[in-house]
Coordinates of C-alpha atoms and ligand atoms in Angstrom, one line a residue:
X217 CA 0.3 0.1 -0.2
X218 CA 1.2 3.4 -0.8
X219 CA 1.8 6.1 2.1
X220 CA -0.2 8.7 3.2
X221 CA 0.2 12.0 2.0
X222 CA -0.8 15.4 3.3
X223 CA -0.3 19.1 2.8
X224 CA -1.4 22.5 2.3
X225 CA -2.6 23.9 -0.7
X226 CA -2.7 27.7 -1.0
X227 CA -4.9 29.1 -3.9
X228 CA -4.1 32.4 -5.2
X229 CA -4.7 34.9 -7.8
X230 CA -5.9 38.3 -8.8
X231 CA -9.8 38.8 -7.8
X232 CA -12.4 37.7 -9.4
X233 CA -10.9 34.6 -11.6
X234 CA -12.5 32.0 -9.6
X235 CA -10.5 30.9 -6.6
X236 CA -13.5 30.7 -4.3
X237 CA -15.4 28.9 -7.2
X238 CA -13.0 26.2 -7.4
X239 CA -12.3 25.3 -3.9
X240 CA -15.7 24.8 -3.4
X241 CA -15.8 22.7 -6.3
X242 CA -12.4 20.7 -5.0
X243 CA -14.0 20.1 -1.5
X244 CA -17.5 19.6 -2.9
X245 CA -19.2 21.6 -0.1
X246 CA -20.0 25.5 0.1
X247 CA -16.8 26.9 1.8
X248 CA -16.3 30.2 0.4
X249 CA -18.5 32.6 -1.1
X250 CA -18.6 33.5 -4.7
X251 CA -20.1 36.8 -6.3
X252 CA -19.5 38.1 -9.5
X253 CA -17.5 41.3 -8.2
X254 CA -14.0 42.0 -6.9
X255 CA -12.7 41.5 -3.9
X256 CA -15.2 38.8 -2.4
X257 CA -13.1 36.8 -0.3
X258 CA -11.7 39.1 2.7
X259 CA -9.9 36.1 4.6
X260 CA -8.3 32.9 4.1
X261 CA -10.4 30.0 4.7
X262 CA -9.3 26.3 5.0
X263 CA -11.4 23.6 3.0
X264 CA -10.7 20.1 3.6
X265 CA -10.5 17.1 0.9
X266 CA -9.7 13.6 2.1
X267 CA -8.6 10.4 -0.5
X268 CA -8.4 7.1 0.1
X269 CA -4.4 8.0 0.3
X270 CA -4.0 11.6 1.2
X271 CA -5.6 14.5 3.0
X272 CA -5.1 18.1 1.1
X273 CA -6.3 20.9 3.2
X274 CA -6.7 23.7 0.4
X275 CA -6.4 27.5 1.4
X276 CA -8.5 30.0 -0.6
X277 CA -7.1 33.5 -0.2
X278 CA -8.1 37.1 -0.8
X279 CA -7.8 38.4 -4.3
X280 CA -4.7 40.2 -5.3
X281 CA -5.7 43.8 -6.2
X282 CA -4.6 47.3 -5.9
X283 CA -5.1 48.3 -2.3
X284 CA -7.3 51.2 -1.0
X285 CA -7.9 50.9 2.4
X286 CA -6.5 49.3 5.4
X287 CA -9.0 46.3 4.9
X288 CA -7.4 45.5 1.2
X289 CA -3.9 45.7 2.7
X290 CA -4.8 43.5 5.3
X291 CA -6.5 41.0 2.6
X292 CA -3.3 40.9 0.8
X293 CA -1.0 40.4 3.5
X294 CA -3.3 37.4 4.3
X295 CA -2.9 35.8 1.0
X296 CA 1.0 36.4 0.4
X297 CA 1.5 34.9 4.2
X298 CA -0.4 32.0 3.0
X299 CA 1.6 31.1 0.3
X300 CA 4.8 31.1 2.8
X301 CA 2.7 28.6 4.7
X302 CA 1.8 26.1 2.3
X303 CA 3.4 23.0 0.6
X304 CA 2.2 23.8 -2.8
X305 CA 0.7 26.7 -4.5
X306 CA -2.2 26.5 -6.9
X307 CA -1.9 29.6 -9.2
X308 CA -5.0 30.8 -10.7
X309 CA -5.5 32.9 -13.5
X310 CA -8.1 33.9 -16.4
X311 CA -8.2 32.2 -19.5
X312 CA -9.3 35.6 -21.1
X313 CA -6.4 37.4 -19.7
X314 CA -4.0 38.8 -22.9
X315 CA -0.9 39.0 -21.0
X316 CA 0.8 38.6 -17.4
X317 CA -0.8 41.8 -16.0
X318 CA 0.6 43.7 -12.7
X319 CA -1.4 41.9 -10.6
X320 CA 0.0 38.2 -11.7
X321 CA 3.6 40.2 -11.9
X322 CA 3.2 40.4 -8.2
X323 CA 2.2 37.2 -7.4
X324 CA 4.9 35.5 -9.5
X325 CA 7.8 37.8 -7.6
X326 CA 6.6 36.4 -4.5
X327 CA 6.4 32.7 -5.8
X328 CA 10.1 33.6 -7.2
X329 CA 10.8 34.8 -3.3
X330 CA 10.2 31.6 -1.8
X331 CA 10.7 29.1 -4.9
X332 CA 7.3 28.0 -4.2
X333 CA 6.1 24.7 -5.9
X334 CA 3.3 26.1 -8.4
X335 CA 1.1 24.6 -10.4
X336 CA -0.7 26.8 -13.0
X337 CA -4.3 26.6 -13.2
X338 CA -5.9 28.5 -16.4
X339 CA -9.6 28.9 -15.7
X340 CA -12.8 30.0 -17.6
X341 CA -11.3 28.1 -20.6
X342 CA -14.7 28.1 -22.2
X343 CA -14.4 31.5 -22.9
X344 CA -11.6 31.4 -25.3
X345 CA -10.1 29.6 -28.1
X346 CA -7.5 27.0 -28.3
X347 CA -5.1 29.3 -29.8
X348 CA -5.2 31.8 -27.7
X349 CA -5.0 29.4 -25.0
X350 CA -1.9 28.2 -26.1
X351 CA -0.3 31.6 -26.2
X352 CA -1.2 32.0 -22.5
X353 CA 0.4 29.0 -21.7
X354 CA 3.2 30.2 -23.2
X355 CA 3.8 33.5 -21.9
X356 CA 2.9 32.3 -18.2
X357 CA 5.6 29.1 -18.8
X358 CA 8.6 31.9 -19.7
X359 CA 8.0 33.5 -16.3
X360 CA 8.3 30.6 -13.8
X361 CA 8.9 26.8 -13.6
X362 CA 5.5 25.3 -12.9
X363 CA 5.4 21.9 -11.9
X364 CA 2.0 21.0 -14.4
X365 CA -0.3 24.0 -16.2
X366 CA -4.0 22.7 -16.3
X367 CA -6.3 24.1 -18.2
X368 CA -10.0 24.3 -16.6
X369 CA -13.5 25.6 -16.1
X370 CA -14.1 25.5 -12.3
X371 CA -18.1 25.8 -13.1
X372 CA -17.6 22.4 -14.5
X373 CA -17.1 19.1 -12.2
X374 CA -15.2 16.8 -14.8
X375 CA -12.0 19.0 -13.4
X376 CA -12.0 17.9 -10.0
X377 CA -10.0 14.4 -10.1
X378 CA -7.6 15.4 -12.3
X379 CA -6.6 18.5 -10.0
X380 CA -6.5 16.3 -7.4
X381 CA -4.6 14.0 -8.7
X382 CA -2.2 16.4 -9.6
X383 CA -1.9 17.5 -6.4
X384 CA -1.4 14.4 -4.7
X385 CA 2.0 13.8 -6.8
X386 CA 3.6 16.6 -5.0
X387 CA 2.6 15.9 -1.8
X388 CA 4.7 14.2 0.7
X389 CA 4.2 11.5 3.7
X390 CA 2.2 13.1 6.2
X391 CA -0.6 12.7 8.8
X392 CA -4.5 13.6 7.9
X393 CA -4.2 17.0 10.4
X394 CA -8.1 17.1 10.4
X395 CA -11.0 14.7 11.6
X396 CA -12.7 13.4 8.3
X397 CA -15.9 14.5 9.1
X398 CA -14.3 18.3 8.8
X399 CA -14.4 20.5 5.8
X400 CA -13.3 23.7 6.7
X401 CA -12.1 25.7 9.8
X402 CA -14.7 28.4 9.8
X403 CA -17.4 27.8 12.4
X404 CA -21.0 27.5 12.1
X405 CA -21.5 31.3 13.1
X406 CA -18.7 32.6 10.1
X407 CA -20.3 30.3 7.4
X408 CA -23.4 31.7 8.3
X409 CA -21.9 35.2 8.2
X410 CA -20.3 34.7 5.0
X411 CA -24.1 33.5 3.3
X412 CA -26.1 36.3 4.3
X413 CA -23.0 38.6 2.8
X414 CA -22.5 36.4 -0.4
X415 CA -25.9 37.1 -1.1
X416 CA -25.9 41.0 -0.3
X417 CA -23.0 41.2 -2.7
X418 CA -25.0 39.1 -5.7
X419 CA -28.1 42.0 -5.4
X420 CA -26.0 45.0 -4.7
X421 CA -24.4 47.3 -7.2
X422 CA -21.4 49.8 -7.5
X423 CA -19.2 50.5 -3.8
X424 CA -22.3 49.7 -2.0
X425 CA -21.2 45.7 -1.5
X426 CA -17.7 46.4 -1.1
X427 CA -18.6 48.5 2.4
X428 CA -20.7 45.6 4.2
X429 CA -19.9 43.1 7.0
X430 CA -22.1 41.0 8.6
X431 CA -22.4 40.0 12.4
X432 CA -24.4 37.5 13.8
X433 CA -25.3 38.4 17.5
X434 CA -27.3 35.3 18.0
X435 CA -27.6 32.2 17.0
X436 CA -29.6 29.8 19.1
X437 CA -31.1 26.0 18.2
X438 CA -33.7 24.6 19.7
X439 CA -36.9 22.5 18.5
X440 CA -40.0 23.6 17.0
X441 CA -43.5 22.8 17.5
X442 CA -43.2 19.9 15.0
X443 CA -40.0 18.6 17.2
X444 CA -37.6 20.2 14.5
X445 CA -34.5 21.6 15.3
X446 CA -34.5 25.2 14.1
X447 CA -31.8 28.0 14.5
X448 CA -33.1 31.5 15.6
X449 CA -30.5 33.8 14.2
X450 CA -30.1 37.2 14.2
X451 CA -27.7 39.4 12.3
X452 CA -26.9 42.5 11.5
X453 CA -25.3 44.0 8.3
X454 CA -22.9 46.8 8.6
X455 CA -22.3 49.2 6.1
X456 CA -20.1 52.7 5.6
X457 CA -22.9 55.4 4.8
X458 CA -26.5 56.4 5.8
X459 CA -27.1 56.4 2.0
X460 CA -26.2 52.6 1.8
X461 CA -28.3 52.1 4.5
X462 CA -31.0 52.9 2.6
X463 CA -30.4 51.0 -0.7
X464 CA -29.4 47.8 1.4
X465 CA -33.2 48.1 3.1
X466 CA -34.7 49.3 0.1
X467 CA -38.3 50.3 -0.9
X468 CA -40.7 49.2 1.7
X469 CA -38.0 46.6 3.2
X470 CA -38.1 44.5 -0.1
X471 CA -34.2 44.6 -0.6
X472 CA -33.3 43.3 3.2
X473 CA -36.2 40.9 2.5
X474 CA -34.7 39.2 -0.6
X475 CA -31.2 39.3 0.9
X476 CA -32.7 37.4 4.1
X477 CA -34.6 35.0 1.9
X478 CA -31.9 34.0 0.1
X479 CA -29.5 33.8 3.1
X480 CA -31.9 31.5 5.1
X481 CA -32.5 28.9 2.1
X482 CA -29.0 28.3 1.6
X483 CA -28.3 28.2 5.3
X484 CA -30.7 25.6 5.6
X485 CA -29.8 23.4 2.7
X486 CA -26.3 23.5 3.9
X487 CA -26.9 23.0 8.0
X488 CA -29.6 20.6 7.3
X489 CA -32.1 22.3 9.4
X490 CA -34.6 24.9 9.7
X491 CA -33.6 28.9 10.1
X492 CA -35.7 31.8 11.5
X493 CA -33.6 34.6 10.2
X494 CA -33.8 38.3 11.3
X495 CA -31.6 40.9 10.0
X496 CA -30.8 44.4 10.7
X497 CA -28.7 47.4 8.9
X498 CA -26.4 49.9 11.1
X499 CA -24.1 52.3 10.0
X500 CA -20.5 51.9 11.2
X501 CA -18.4 54.8 9.0
X502 CA -14.9 54.2 8.3
X503 CA -14.8 50.7 9.3
X504 CA -12.3 49.6 6.5
X505 CA -9.8 51.8 8.1
X506 CA -10.8 50.6 11.5
X507 CA -7.7 48.4 12.9
X508 CA -9.9 46.6 15.5
X509 CA -12.3 45.3 13.0
X510 CA -9.8 45.0 10.2
X511 CA -7.9 42.7 12.1
X512 CA -10.4 40.4 12.2
X513 CA -9.6 39.5 8.7
X514 CA -5.7 39.0 9.5
X515 CA -4.3 35.2 9.0
X516 CA -5.0 33.4 12.3
Ligands
GTP851 N1 -17.2 31.6 -17.1 C1 -16.4 31.3 -16.2 N2 -17.0 32.1 -14.7 C2 -16.5 31.7 -13.8 C3 -15.8 29.8 -14.0 N3 -15.1 29.9 -12.4 C4 -15.8 31.1 -12.0 N4 -16.3 31.6 -12.7 C5 -17.1 32.8 -12.1 O1 -16.3 34.0 -11.6 C6 -16.6 34.9 -10.8 C7 -15.7 35.2 -9.8 O2 -15.7 33.6 -9.0 P1 -15.0 33.6 -7.6 O3 -14.8 32.3 -7.2 O4 -15.9 34.9 -6.7 O5 -13.7 34.4 -7.6 P2 -12.7 34.9 -6.5 O6 -11.3 34.4 -7.2 O7 -12.7 33.6 -5.6 O8 -12.6 36.2 -6.4 P3 -12.2 36.9 -5.1 O9 -12.9 36.5 -3.7 O10 -12.6 38.4 -5.4 O11 -10.7 36.9 -5.4 C8 -18.1 34.4 -10.5 O12 -19.1 35.2 -10.9 C9 -18.3 32.9 -10.5 O13 -19.3 32.1 -11.4 C10 -15.3 29.7 -15.0 O14 -14.9 28.6 -15.1 N5 -15.8 30.0 -16.2
MG852 MG1 -12.9 34.4 -3.4

């Protein structure tokens, strides 16, 4: 029998390239929030995959971008620190890129600094022609000695096993660090907060979603009249301006109701029990530059 292997694998890339979509695909559970907006992921999130002969611990990271405030700086710090703490890196890029841009250059510099073992993953390949893909592989291969290059579409499950097989090849013998029932390092409370934030991100536009954070005040498990398990959850959505608060609540409270409904349905599905969700909206100006709040997003 072959020896059991394990290792930490960081997923790094520019914002919006599909890192969280990929970790969810690989883990087979909803580990990380996904949205068609930049800067969705704010901290490092672990997702655990147990295979017959290995345990792979993935670390999803905030996308690399140009920082505008303290939160952005902390996010980027978290991503680059995660690389150093991992045994292998998955560098994710978008097939639609025309060249190696500034953000990717910064990532490549960090990989070179530590001579990180790295697999290049090219995502969203269904959006481009084969010639463009080959050209991109050539461009990036000039920049770094990758262990492998794998073109994928993270929306399609067919690529999952290929990626996991390739990763396993590069892992060293080691123990299972987590119990096999665990699939993430996040608490139930954090998962619920992220679900609510994801729905707000998806439904809101412009700069409103970027100034949001969600905090759950109360989360109590009880039995309802039919003797079913039910979670009573009370959450506050914080935003940076009074005008944003109005948008998040919406006319007659419609927007807040939509966010709450989508979040409730997903939390119920993911936790397999009923949820009674109450949400409030509050303004907290300048929190994006407030160290005591932003420190929550630092690498633990
Ligand atoms: N067309 C296409 N879209 C994809 C694919 N993979 C992910 N996406 C979409 O890309 C968008 C961003 O996905 P995320 O997984 O949130 O990206 P991310 O890299 O985690 O972004 P940040 O957390 O902001 O760094 C979402 O709308 C996804 O549905 C793909 O293979 N093809
Ligand atoms: Mg993400």
